[in-house]
């Protein structure tokens, strides 16, 4: 397995805000590496440093064997970036946009036109290619935004929340495109705050929050972290002491007045636990049961829910 | 280089796809010019406020009378308000700034012309005015040419006249030749050469015109002084500065819109991006200027003058506009700051440069300040080209100042923007 991206001890602050705090990871060729984290976690900051737009305060980035600090331009040549915010010229047609972005990577003439056509076909926008981007729907803009970073057929692709704010159907299309790219041997970093996306397409996932990678690995490896247990969260008007003895042999993950989170081995023990809870007549507002999943992992490693 | 041209061409393509803002800016000077034109007369045949001219006639002879009469006929009568004064009165009134110009005809003017002795007409221009005295100067020169050619062509009757005046006998053919040659060189003006006139005398002298007058007449085909040619240069500069500003503002917009970072994430260097954007500002301002010149020519019958002077002055002007705006954007970091600062700077430069109130009609203190406005040099040079058919050498100072301003603001401006982008401060 060849390491395409090697990041060590990467940090970046904006004044007082420590956006990225000494993260490190590696991504192998042909792998989709996911960054899963809530708003402000430091995903975009990390992507900006990887794309050479933002200088790290410390740490190192090596891409395809080249050091970012000394070979920035060579690295940018083999990298495609799909920014979180749609960055296109609204007054130009989809095709003109792609011609421009492709041209910046040194493509010209017939080669450029062919590449643009291929990119348009990839996102199924060839029919609307002549219309100004201004007239596109949100999903179509997202798709053109995606393929603007692909015209030059980069080896490494950085996607920063490419499915933000679009309907499920358009989202599936984009996910399919990304999977297809990985199948063709591209190395991909994919940031998202949607658990399902990370579960669905990423080979390995890093859980990031407050500029720190809390855990990383394949989905199976991560789920292993919660011990393959069912996580039950109970909230209501009870004190921490009231519920402590109910727990029995279950493992307490978190406890405070009004909230209890326990890990249970299987469905039977979960049923027993909940039966016991309701028979006490305690005031319970809600119960959430999570099968072992990325969601429960996220909750456990960061101590908070990942909300949209 | 390809990358720079790619960015430049993309910007032009974008403007072509959404040209409204640039068109609106082009319409500013066109509208301003049109309004002034309508105020002063619909066809461009102007009735400018009368120019006050003082005439000191130390000769009192036939030719000085001819000059005076000539200046009070036809179109000229509508333009000039001529008052005969004594030499002392004249000096006093001029020093008080009560007239635009003073013409002093020397003693023995008539006799000397008849004798073929060079004469000199003294023309005193009001130093605090610029345009109106120039009009008087042009008129005087034209009259002098008329007098010169008249004395030549009508040398027969003239000599007869002289013999009547002096009571002498008929001169010989040889004498006549002498008189003719003398008369030809008779009128030497303070300003040495005969420039194109503002006023046409073509109809009156058509049969008798010599080459100099014909040249002058041709230039004035449109008939008379063209007010549009007078107003357009100043108002044009406002439009061009706003256009350069608009295009350069794009760097800030692209930064917030994400397309600038996207460009920087490509192998293109920051320098290439900045060069492309500044180049685009130059190109689009230039295209707008060419459109304005075409509108001036076709819509307002403005005589665009000497082509090489026009070409060089246009390039220098656009260089200045782009340079000044690049420099300002090098110092500005947000669109909000640009909103607050840019229009004010442009309006002030334009105001002092004579784009709104004609420079000639500004108080002298403001005129002095106006010389520090780049707009003055751009507009004044253009006026000279339009109105006085100035050649390259006539506007060499203007060209030098504009190019110097352009280069000295463009280079630091470009470097400032580049370092801002590189630092990520943008
Ligand atoms: N240019 C900047 N100036 C100041 N603070 C910044 C800047 N960019 C990011 N930050 C801060 O750094 C932190 C991480 O931001 P970042 O954009 O990397 O988060 P993110 O994970 O991409 O979030 P989102 O999911 O909302 O896109 C945030 O607290 C943010 O406010
Ligand atoms: Mg982000």
XYZ file of C-alpha atoms and ligand atoms in Angstrom:
766
model
C 0.000 0.000 0.000
C 1.577 3.278 -1.086
C 1.029 6.293 1.089
C -0.162 9.172 -1.081
C -0.816 11.612 1.734
C 1.160 11.766 4.945
C 0.268 14.441 7.477
C 2.146 14.929 10.724
C 1.450 17.158 13.714
C -0.453 19.683 11.658
C -1.644 22.813 13.488
C -3.210 26.086 12.530
C -4.712 28.881 14.607
C -6.644 31.989 13.677
C -5.771 34.383 16.464
C -7.186 32.815 19.611
C -9.053 30.101 17.723
C -7.053 26.882 17.484
C -8.769 25.512 14.408
C -6.499 22.493 13.915
C -4.492 21.092 16.808
C -1.668 18.782 15.825
C -3.463 16.237 13.686
C -1.769 13.418 11.814
C -3.007 10.782 9.368
C -2.062 8.902 6.241
C -4.076 8.100 3.156
C -3.199 5.288 0.780
C -3.497 5.371 -2.991
C -7.021 4.654 -4.211
C -8.500 5.140 -0.775
C -11.439 7.315 0.247
C -10.501 8.867 3.538
C -13.356 10.561 5.374
C -13.258 13.465 7.775
C -16.368 13.334 9.900
C -17.013 16.288 12.135
C -19.518 18.958 13.125
C -19.461 22.645 12.167
C -16.233 24.339 13.150
C -14.415 21.035 13.657
C -11.525 22.144 11.450
C -12.333 20.204 8.283
C -12.090 23.125 5.857
C -8.982 24.427 7.595
C -7.336 21.041 7.104
C -8.390 20.874 3.439
C -7.051 24.409 2.869
C -3.677 23.423 4.236
C -3.623 20.254 2.143
C -4.396 22.260 -0.983
C -1.636 24.754 -0.294
C -3.988 27.700 0.235
C -3.252 28.051 3.908
C 0.156 27.785 5.507
C 0.241 25.551 8.610
C 1.622 27.035 11.821
C 3.480 23.782 12.330
C 3.576 20.239 11.095
C 4.283 18.699 7.736
C 2.349 17.572 4.689
C 3.835 15.122 2.198
C 1.902 14.314 -0.938
C 2.986 11.696 -3.441
C 6.428 11.888 -1.908
C 6.696 15.666 -2.260
C 6.892 18.075 0.641
C 4.207 20.779 0.544
C 6.535 23.469 1.868
C 8.977 23.089 -1.017
C 6.925 21.566 -3.859
C 3.609 23.369 -3.522
C 3.225 24.027 -7.216
C 4.020 20.459 -8.283
C 1.560 19.164 -5.744
C -1.170 21.544 -6.874
C -0.759 20.198 -10.404
C -1.813 16.654 -9.435
C -4.519 17.698 -7.014
C -8.157 18.560 -7.589
C -10.040 20.652 -5.053
C -13.782 20.798 -4.646
C -14.449 23.663 -2.251
C -17.265 23.651 0.254
C -18.714 26.893 -1.077
C -19.662 26.784 -4.735
C -16.877 28.673 -6.509
C -17.950 29.255 -10.099
C -18.557 32.149 -12.462
C -22.331 32.413 -12.435
C -22.488 34.501 -15.609
C -20.564 31.926 -17.634
C -21.945 28.660 -18.915
C -21.045 25.400 -17.239
C -18.805 24.549 -20.164
C -17.018 27.913 -20.151
C -16.373 27.489 -16.450
C -14.828 24.091 -16.979
C -12.775 25.359 -19.925
C -11.369 28.067 -17.696
C -10.591 25.853 -14.731
C -9.103 23.169 -16.944
C -7.020 25.786 -18.746
C -5.415 26.850 -15.472
C -3.932 23.363 -15.248
C -2.215 23.745 -18.584
C -4.768 21.924 -20.714
C -5.501 23.489 -24.103
C -7.141 22.918 -27.463
C -8.719 19.561 -28.249
C -7.326 17.935 -25.129
C -9.049 20.559 -22.987
C -12.360 20.229 -24.843
C -12.320 16.438 -24.546
C -11.550 16.610 -20.842
C -14.391 19.065 -20.326
C -16.814 16.831 -22.194
C -15.737 13.837 -20.128
C -16.224 15.787 -16.917
C -19.661 16.971 -18.053
C -20.696 13.426 -18.882
C -19.475 12.218 -15.544
C -21.930 14.497 -13.724
C -24.619 14.157 -16.412
C -24.777 17.838 -17.210
C -23.892 17.777 -20.887
C -27.430 18.918 -21.833
C -27.241 22.072 -19.765
C -23.587 22.811 -20.455
C -24.368 25.843 -22.611
C -26.568 27.592 -20.052
C -25.179 30.123 -17.602
C -24.471 28.575 -14.196
C -26.758 31.275 -12.752
C -29.730 29.370 -14.184
C -28.782 26.008 -12.616
C -30.515 24.394 -9.655
C -28.604 24.001 -6.392
C -27.838 20.378 -7.126
C -26.633 21.151 -10.633
C -24.341 23.857 -9.311
C -22.924 21.359 -6.833
C -22.269 18.923 -9.651
C -20.515 21.510 -11.836
C -18.577 22.644 -8.782
C -17.504 19.043 -8.384
C -16.378 18.498 -11.929
C -14.559 21.852 -12.103
C -12.014 20.170 -9.833
C -11.815 17.062 -12.004
C -11.236 18.391 -15.533
C -7.478 17.974 -15.304
C -7.840 14.349 -14.131
C -6.037 14.801 -10.809
C -4.478 11.912 -8.904
C -5.602 13.273 -5.578
C -9.005 14.796 -4.942
C -10.006 16.846 -1.923
C -13.756 17.163 -1.492
C -15.019 19.546 1.162
C -18.641 18.693 1.981
C -19.635 18.285 -1.665
C -23.228 17.366 -0.822
C -23.993 20.323 1.398
C -27.570 21.539 1.210
C -28.901 19.426 -1.643
C -31.715 16.934 -1.981
C -31.152 13.202 -1.360
C -31.329 12.288 -5.031
C -28.637 14.731 -6.132
C -26.606 13.582 -3.168
C -26.692 9.963 -4.263
C -25.497 11.010 -7.701
C -22.538 12.837 -6.261
C -21.666 9.925 -3.987
C -21.748 7.609 -6.979
C -19.353 9.871 -8.855
C -16.971 9.916 -5.904
C -17.057 6.125 -5.597
C -16.402 5.836 -9.331
C -13.338 8.062 -8.972
C -11.940 5.878 -6.219
C -12.542 2.808 -8.350
C -10.337 4.434 -10.984
C -7.506 4.661 -8.492
C -7.895 8.250 -7.288
C -6.903 9.091 -3.772
C -9.716 10.969 -2.092
C -10.209 12.966 1.054
C -13.882 13.491 1.750
C -15.144 15.736 4.514
C -18.694 15.593 5.738
C -20.851 15.977 8.751
C -23.293 13.312 7.547
C -22.712 9.993 9.298
C -24.405 7.989 6.576
C -22.155 9.429 3.904
C -19.052 8.565 5.842
C -20.378 5.065 6.505
C -21.469 4.633 2.934
C -18.449 5.656 0.888
C -15.360 6.005 3.048
C -12.769 3.280 3.346
C -11.408 4.866 6.471
C -12.827 7.597 8.633
C -11.285 10.140 10.970
C -13.590 11.584 13.594
C -12.615 15.193 14.064
C -13.865 17.792 16.491
C -12.329 20.957 17.883
C -9.331 20.528 15.627
C -8.484 17.117 17.015
C -8.788 13.648 15.490
C -10.447 11.618 18.217
C -10.408 8.311 16.421
C -9.713 6.934 12.996
C -9.915 3.649 11.163
C -12.264 1.558 9.058
C -15.910 1.507 10.009
C -15.467 -1.908 11.597
C -12.471 -0.741 13.591
C -14.369 2.262 14.844
C -17.427 0.288 15.810
C -15.099 -1.989 17.704
C -14.343 1.021 19.899
C -17.846 0.920 21.330
C -17.272 -2.764 21.887
C -20.050 -3.614 19.507
C -22.466 -2.641 22.240
C -25.873 -1.014 22.116
C -25.882 2.490 23.484
C -28.953 3.727 25.344
C -29.409 7.354 26.254
C -32.135 8.295 28.718
C -33.147 11.838 29.521
C -35.712 13.129 31.984
C -36.303 14.722 35.359
C -34.188 12.439 37.521
C -31.078 12.812 39.567
C -27.884 10.949 38.879
C -28.261 8.982 42.113
C -31.826 7.882 41.296
C -30.756 5.834 38.316
C -27.351 4.582 39.288
C -28.569 1.346 40.884
C -30.845 0.566 37.939
C -27.887 0.145 35.671
C -26.841 -3.147 37.106
C -24.163 -4.840 35.069
C -24.396 -2.338 32.174
C -21.426 -0.104 31.516
C -22.024 3.575 32.284
C -20.736 5.806 29.548
C -21.986 9.079 30.950
C -24.102 10.141 33.870
C -25.377 13.418 35.229
C -28.629 14.821 36.592
C -31.251 14.371 33.873
C -29.106 12.293 31.519
C -27.804 8.781 31.528
C -25.928 6.920 28.818
C -25.175 3.243 29.147
C -23.688 0.554 26.946
C -25.454 -2.786 26.855
C -24.277 -6.059 25.457
C -27.335 -7.104 23.492
C -31.058 -6.561 22.944
C -32.123 -8.726 25.831
C -30.126 -6.788 28.378
C -31.396 -3.599 26.795
C -34.991 -4.757 27.273
C -34.315 -5.663 30.881
C -32.678 -2.321 31.554
C -35.541 -0.325 30.045
C -38.185 -2.436 31.848
C -36.458 -1.726 35.130
C -36.241 1.958 34.312
C -39.951 2.380 33.560
C -41.063 0.321 36.592
C -39.429 2.819 38.956
C -41.893 5.505 37.846
C -39.081 8.026 37.330
C -39.863 10.943 35.091
C -38.428 10.008 31.681
C -38.651 12.379 28.698
C -36.894 10.359 26.080
C -34.989 7.223 25.324
C -32.609 6.791 22.392
C -31.336 3.377 21.444
C -28.360 3.131 19.107
C -27.237 -0.097 17.577
C -23.449 -0.203 17.288
C -22.749 2.328 14.543
C -20.643 5.277 13.633
C -23.143 7.455 15.432
C -22.558 5.740 18.728
C -18.842 5.849 18.124
C -18.987 9.551 17.477
C -20.968 10.097 20.606
C -18.551 8.091 22.660
C -15.285 9.548 21.394
C -16.324 13.185 21.259
C -18.857 13.091 24.059
C -21.440 14.825 21.942
C -24.021 14.207 19.287
C -23.294 14.964 15.668
C -26.127 17.183 14.620
C -26.863 18.448 11.145
C 2.103 34.003 -19.886
C -0.607 31.627 -21.123
C -2.052 31.534 -17.640
C -2.119 35.339 -17.446
C -3.810 35.589 -20.826
C -6.251 32.864 -19.811
C -7.322 34.791 -16.724
C -7.464 38.039 -18.713
C -9.540 36.485 -21.495
C -11.864 34.868 -18.979
C -12.529 38.246 -17.384
C -13.350 39.787 -20.746
C -15.643 36.864 -21.548
C -17.407 37.352 -18.224
C -17.932 41.058 -18.946
C -19.340 40.249 -22.344
C -21.806 37.834 -20.762
C -22.950 40.354 -18.186
C -22.100 43.721 -19.638
C -24.716 45.806 -17.852
C -22.480 47.396 -15.241
C -19.808 48.383 -17.754
C -22.438 49.742 -20.146
C -23.893 51.845 -17.344
C -20.460 53.286 -16.644
C -19.971 54.041 -20.325
C -23.301 55.817 -20.285
C -22.187 58.192 -17.517
C -19.945 60.318 -19.750
C -22.284 59.992 -22.716
C -25.170 61.306 -20.637
C -23.105 64.076 -19.100
C -21.961 65.193 -22.521
C -25.463 65.001 -23.899
C -26.897 67.085 -21.082
C -24.302 69.804 -21.504
C -24.903 69.714 -25.234
C -28.649 70.123 -24.784
C -28.143 72.988 -22.374
C -25.907 74.809 -24.818
C -27.819 74.011 -27.972
C -29.139 70.844 -29.512
C -26.995 70.508 -32.603
C -23.665 71.199 -31.063
C -23.579 74.554 -32.806
C -22.896 76.364 -29.667
C -23.803 79.607 -28.205
C -21.235 79.628 -25.471
C -21.410 82.543 -23.099
C -19.823 85.502 -24.833
C -16.116 85.838 -24.437
C -15.051 89.224 -23.258
C -12.223 90.616 -25.371
C -10.516 93.968 -24.991
C -9.118 95.587 -28.085
C -6.472 98.280 -27.990
C -6.200 99.816 -31.410
C -3.018 101.882 -31.582
C -3.257 101.969 -35.353
C -6.711 103.223 -36.121
C -6.059 102.379 -39.760
C -7.759 100.344 -42.430
C -6.439 96.927 -41.448
C -6.961 97.277 -37.746
C -10.491 98.256 -38.624
C -10.747 95.142 -40.793
C -9.616 92.988 -37.896
C -12.116 94.587 -35.550
C -14.960 94.400 -38.012
C -14.137 90.834 -38.855
C -14.338 89.823 -35.265
C -17.768 91.287 -34.916
C -19.404 89.556 -37.821
C -21.498 86.441 -38.158
C -20.757 83.609 -35.818
C -17.982 85.554 -34.185
C -20.365 88.292 -33.145
C -22.281 85.675 -31.127
C -19.114 84.500 -29.492
C -17.098 87.558 -28.774
C -17.921 90.645 -26.849
C -15.366 93.158 -28.053
C -14.728 96.380 -26.228
C -12.379 99.012 -27.536
C -10.183 100.402 -24.748
C -7.105 102.477 -24.287
C -3.819 100.741 -23.547
C -3.850 101.811 -19.895
C -7.486 100.867 -19.376
C -6.834 97.521 -20.990
C -3.906 96.613 -18.761
C -5.900 97.570 -15.704
C -8.937 95.525 -16.667
C -6.805 92.523 -17.519
C -4.995 92.674 -14.221
C -8.380 92.673 -12.532
C -9.357 89.640 -14.532
C -12.290 91.401 -16.167
C -11.759 89.952 -19.611
C -10.558 86.735 -21.153
C -8.071 88.334 -23.497
C -6.648 91.570 -24.737
C -5.592 92.174 -28.301
C -3.269 95.054 -28.943
C -2.740 96.235 -32.480
C 0.524 98.154 -32.845
C 0.977 101.629 -34.209
C 1.545 101.724 -37.951
C -0.135 98.320 -38.420
C -1.877 99.280 -41.672
C 1.074 101.128 -43.098
C 3.523 98.364 -42.248
C 1.403 95.687 -43.877
C 1.193 97.771 -46.962
C 4.950 98.282 -46.838
C 5.554 94.572 -46.285
C 7.129 95.200 -42.915
C 6.467 92.420 -40.358
C 3.989 93.387 -37.695
C 3.257 91.883 -34.374
C -0.118 91.658 -32.764
C 0.053 91.401 -29.032
C -2.267 88.945 -27.451
C -2.600 88.958 -23.676
C -4.430 86.002 -22.241
C -6.089 85.889 -18.874
C -3.823 83.505 -16.989
C -6.577 82.247 -14.723
C -8.597 81.110 -17.673
C -7.555 78.486 -20.085
C -10.123 77.743 -22.664
C -11.678 81.095 -23.516
C -8.382 82.882 -24.160
C -7.422 80.004 -26.398
C -10.544 80.629 -28.421
C -9.556 84.262 -28.784
C -6.067 83.228 -29.752
C -7.370 80.938 -32.426
C -9.716 83.574 -33.753
C -6.977 86.160 -33.866
C -4.667 83.811 -35.688
C -7.349 83.018 -38.207
C -8.068 86.665 -38.754
C -4.384 87.228 -39.242
C -4.197 84.496 -41.828
C -7.149 86.031 -43.581
C -5.467 89.354 -43.522
C -2.271 87.797 -44.781
C -3.839 85.925 -47.642
C -6.190 88.793 -48.334
C -3.331 91.195 -48.647
C -1.751 88.827 -51.106
C -4.691 87.961 -53.226
C -6.197 91.375 -53.283
C -2.790 92.951 -53.674
C -3.966 94.727 -56.810
C -6.839 96.623 -55.259
C -4.827 97.069 -52.103
C -1.972 98.780 -53.809
C -4.456 100.918 -55.627
C -5.920 101.684 -52.260
C -2.544 102.630 -50.987
C -1.900 104.980 -53.825
C -5.245 106.531 -53.057
C -4.355 106.727 -49.382
C -0.887 108.129 -50.021
C -1.739 110.051 -53.171
C 1.062 108.426 -55.096
C 1.159 107.330 -58.681
C 0.469 103.837 -60.012
C 3.247 101.472 -58.993
C 5.227 99.404 -61.462
C 4.862 95.638 -61.798
C 8.056 95.151 -59.878
C 6.756 97.293 -57.064
C 3.608 95.220 -57.016
C 5.627 92.037 -56.667
C 7.456 93.540 -53.716
C 4.230 94.526 -52.047
C 2.791 91.068 -52.537
C 5.781 89.333 -51.052
C 5.898 91.784 -48.260
C 2.271 91.266 -47.476
C 2.671 87.524 -47.494
C 5.181 87.699 -44.683
C 3.458 90.640 -43.199
C 1.697 89.253 -40.281
C 3.852 87.570 -37.752
C 2.073 86.506 -34.672
C 3.437 86.126 -31.249
C 2.671 82.437 -31.653
C 4.725 81.983 -34.747
C 2.694 79.355 -36.528
C -0.768 79.080 -37.866
C -2.711 76.442 -36.035
C -6.101 75.181 -36.983
C -8.775 77.618 -36.144
C -11.848 77.105 -34.127
C -13.986 79.249 -36.321
C -14.574 78.577 -39.913
C -14.396 81.305 -42.470
C -14.587 78.956 -45.243
C -17.669 80.373 -46.880
C -16.342 83.854 -46.754
C -12.932 83.046 -48.108
C -13.651 80.034 -50.237
C -12.610 81.672 -53.474
C -9.637 83.415 -52.032
C -8.375 80.818 -49.628
C -4.727 79.931 -49.564
C -3.535 76.571 -48.345
C -3.310 77.439 -44.689
C -6.872 78.623 -44.549
C -8.136 75.660 -46.522
C -6.493 73.368 -44.014
C -8.182 75.245 -41.253
C -11.453 75.130 -43.076
C -11.320 71.402 -43.652
C -10.853 70.735 -40.023
C -14.047 72.530 -39.257
C -16.331 70.641 -41.575
C -18.843 70.094 -38.841
C -19.167 73.808 -38.607
C -18.058 75.788 -35.646
C -16.858 74.932 -32.224
C -18.094 71.561 -31.022
C -19.211 71.769 -27.402
C -19.257 67.975 -27.173
C -15.558 67.837 -27.970
C -15.079 70.247 -25.100
C -17.159 68.307 -22.548
C -16.457 64.712 -23.525
C -12.801 64.431 -22.443
C -13.517 65.384 -18.838
C -16.628 63.301 -18.424
C -15.020 60.390 -20.236
C -12.391 60.172 -17.495
C -15.054 59.691 -14.822
C -16.483 56.761 -16.751
C -13.065 55.202 -17.355
C -11.996 55.493 -13.726
C -15.237 53.884 -12.587
C -14.763 51.068 -15.080
C -11.183 50.390 -13.965
C -12.477 50.455 -10.391
C -15.271 48.024 -11.185
C -12.966 45.502 -12.807
C -10.344 45.649 -10.074
C -13.011 45.313 -7.396
C -13.525 41.897 -8.897
C -10.433 40.683 -7.032
C -12.247 41.303 -3.739
C -15.447 39.761 -5.065
C -13.654 36.679 -6.308
C -12.016 36.290 -2.969
C -15.341 36.165 -1.130
C -16.962 34.224 -3.966
C -14.323 31.522 -3.705
C -13.086 31.673 -7.289
C -9.871 33.455 -6.286
C -8.876 30.736 -3.768
C -9.837 28.172 -6.383
C -7.460 29.792 -8.868
C -4.736 29.843 -6.244
C -5.244 26.139 -5.614
C -4.248 25.515 -9.231
C -0.610 25.559 -10.382
C -1.033 29.215 -11.383
C 1.078 31.536 -9.226
C -0.227 34.474 -7.245
C 1.731 36.847 -9.486
C 0.095 35.408 -12.570
C -3.353 35.793 -11.048
C -2.724 39.439 -10.137
C -1.174 40.183 -13.529
C -4.194 38.621 -15.239
C -6.649 40.643 -13.195
C -4.802 43.940 -13.637
C -4.334 43.185 -17.320
C -8.062 42.579 -17.609
C -8.763 45.941 -15.984
C -6.471 47.604 -18.529
C -8.036 45.774 -21.466
C -11.646 46.352 -20.472
C -11.039 50.019 -19.666
C -9.324 50.339 -23.035
C -12.236 48.728 -24.858
C -14.647 51.057 -23.052
C -12.494 54.029 -24.030
C -12.565 52.976 -27.674
C -16.351 52.713 -27.468
C -16.501 56.212 -25.990
C -14.254 57.554 -28.739
C -16.476 55.934 -31.355
C -19.557 57.438 -29.734
C -17.823 60.838 -29.669
C -17.003 60.583 -33.356
C -20.267 59.122 -34.590
C -22.770 60.448 -32.096
C -21.269 63.826 -31.317
C -19.289 64.571 -34.512
C -16.162 65.110 -32.453
C -13.028 65.500 -34.535
C -10.691 62.938 -33.012
C -7.632 64.818 -34.199
C -4.181 63.447 -34.828
C -4.300 59.604 -34.785
C -0.889 59.027 -33.259
C -1.459 61.630 -30.569
C -4.870 60.120 -29.865
C -3.446 56.608 -29.705
C -0.598 57.471 -27.357
C -2.773 59.639 -25.172
C -5.410 56.930 -24.900
C -2.850 54.302 -23.884
C -1.291 56.687 -21.341
C -4.719 57.582 -19.972
C -5.775 53.956 -19.527
C -2.427 53.173 -17.934
C -3.043 55.985 -15.462
C -6.632 54.894 -14.720
C -5.623 51.254 -14.189
C -2.539 52.218 -12.202
C -4.306 54.569 -9.811
C -7.089 52.060 -9.183
C -4.656 49.171 -8.706
C -2.764 51.222 -6.184
C -5.935 52.077 -4.276
C -6.987 48.434 -4.245
C -3.540 47.530 -2.971
C -4.378 49.643 0.056
C -7.956 48.435 0.520
C -8.874 45.077 1.983
C -12.653 44.785 1.860
C -15.552 45.647 -0.353
C -16.994 47.763 2.411
C -13.852 49.862 2.499
C -13.983 50.089 -1.281
C -17.599 51.259 -1.138
C -16.644 53.963 1.303
C -13.505 55.175 -0.406
C -13.463 54.572 -4.134
C -16.333 56.709 -5.405
C -15.223 59.590 -3.237
C -11.666 59.414 -4.550
C -12.841 59.253 -8.151
C -15.291 62.115 -7.739
C -12.707 64.325 -6.042
C -10.090 63.605 -8.706
C -12.647 64.266 -11.412
C -13.908 67.432 -9.777
C -10.446 68.945 -9.413
C -9.443 67.652 -12.799
C -12.259 69.615 -14.410
C -14.589 66.780 -15.319
C -17.647 68.368 -13.781
C -17.066 72.081 -13.793
C -14.937 73.022 -16.806
C -11.411 73.623 -15.640
C -11.440 77.083 -17.201
C -14.351 78.132 -15.074
C -12.888 76.988 -11.805
C -11.445 79.519 -9.349
C -7.702 79.868 -9.811
C -6.898 78.236 -6.467
C -8.826 75.160 -7.537
C -7.148 75.225 -10.896
C -3.789 75.054 -9.195
C -5.006 72.100 -7.129
C -6.405 70.537 -10.268
C -2.943 70.123 -11.692
C -2.360 67.511 -9.016
C -5.299 65.497 -10.261
C -4.368 62.838 -12.804
C -7.744 63.481 -14.395
C -6.664 66.983 -15.362
C -3.774 65.707 -17.458
C -5.887 63.046 -19.096
C -8.815 65.338 -19.877
C -6.753 68.367 -20.849
C -4.619 66.381 -23.272
C -7.706 64.874 -24.845
C -9.268 68.338 -25.208
C -6.196 69.614 -26.964
C -6.340 66.693 -29.364
C -10.063 67.141 -30.050
C -10.180 70.911 -30.245
C -6.770 72.109 -31.341
C -5.578 69.101 -33.302
C -2.634 68.805 -30.948
C 0.140 66.495 -32.117
C 2.296 64.189 -30.019
C 4.815 66.934 -29.273
C 2.073 69.323 -28.128
C 0.934 66.911 -25.447
C 4.307 65.423 -24.572
C 4.120 66.769 -21.033
C 0.678 65.250 -20.598
C 1.895 61.922 -21.907
C 4.955 61.922 -19.678
C 2.928 62.749 -16.569
C 0.249 60.153 -17.304
C 2.740 57.379 -18.042
C 4.804 58.252 -14.967
C 1.683 58.259 -12.781
C 0.507 55.023 -14.331
C 3.772 53.158 -13.889
C 4.470 54.543 -10.427
C 1.074 53.445 -9.147
C 0.667 50.235 -11.135
C 3.867 48.578 -9.937
C 3.505 49.168 -6.190
C -0.242 48.516 -6.454
C 0.316 45.152 -8.102
C 2.936 44.198 -5.521
C 0.656 45.241 -2.662
C -2.242 43.175 -3.944
C 0.046 40.225 -4.532
C 1.493 40.263 -1.057
C -1.970 40.621 0.452
C -3.191 37.565 -1.415
C -0.041 35.595 -0.619
C -0.393 36.390 3.068
C -3.961 35.153 2.939
C -5.045 38.553 4.246
C -7.484 38.613 1.378
N -10.158 32.609 8.065
C -10.512 32.368 9.340
N -10.381 33.340 10.260
C -10.715 33.113 11.543
N -11.195 31.974 11.997
C -11.346 30.955 11.129
C -11.020 31.104 9.764
N -11.286 29.943 9.122
C -11.761 29.105 10.064
N -11.808 29.714 11.263
C -12.225 29.102 12.526
O -11.578 27.858 12.649
C -12.458 26.877 13.151
C -12.532 25.709 12.175
O -13.200 26.154 10.997
P -13.384 25.231 9.724
O -13.934 26.073 8.656
O -12.125 24.510 9.448
O -14.480 24.222 10.224
P -15.282 23.112 9.387
O -15.042 21.849 10.060
O -14.960 23.214 7.968
O -16.779 23.563 9.665
P -18.051 23.498 8.683
O -18.615 22.143 8.790
O -18.971 24.485 9.295
O -17.604 23.843 7.326
C -13.784 27.561 13.368
O -13.893 27.921 14.726
C -13.700 28.792 12.527
O -14.439 29.844 13.111
Mg -15.966 23.567 6.283
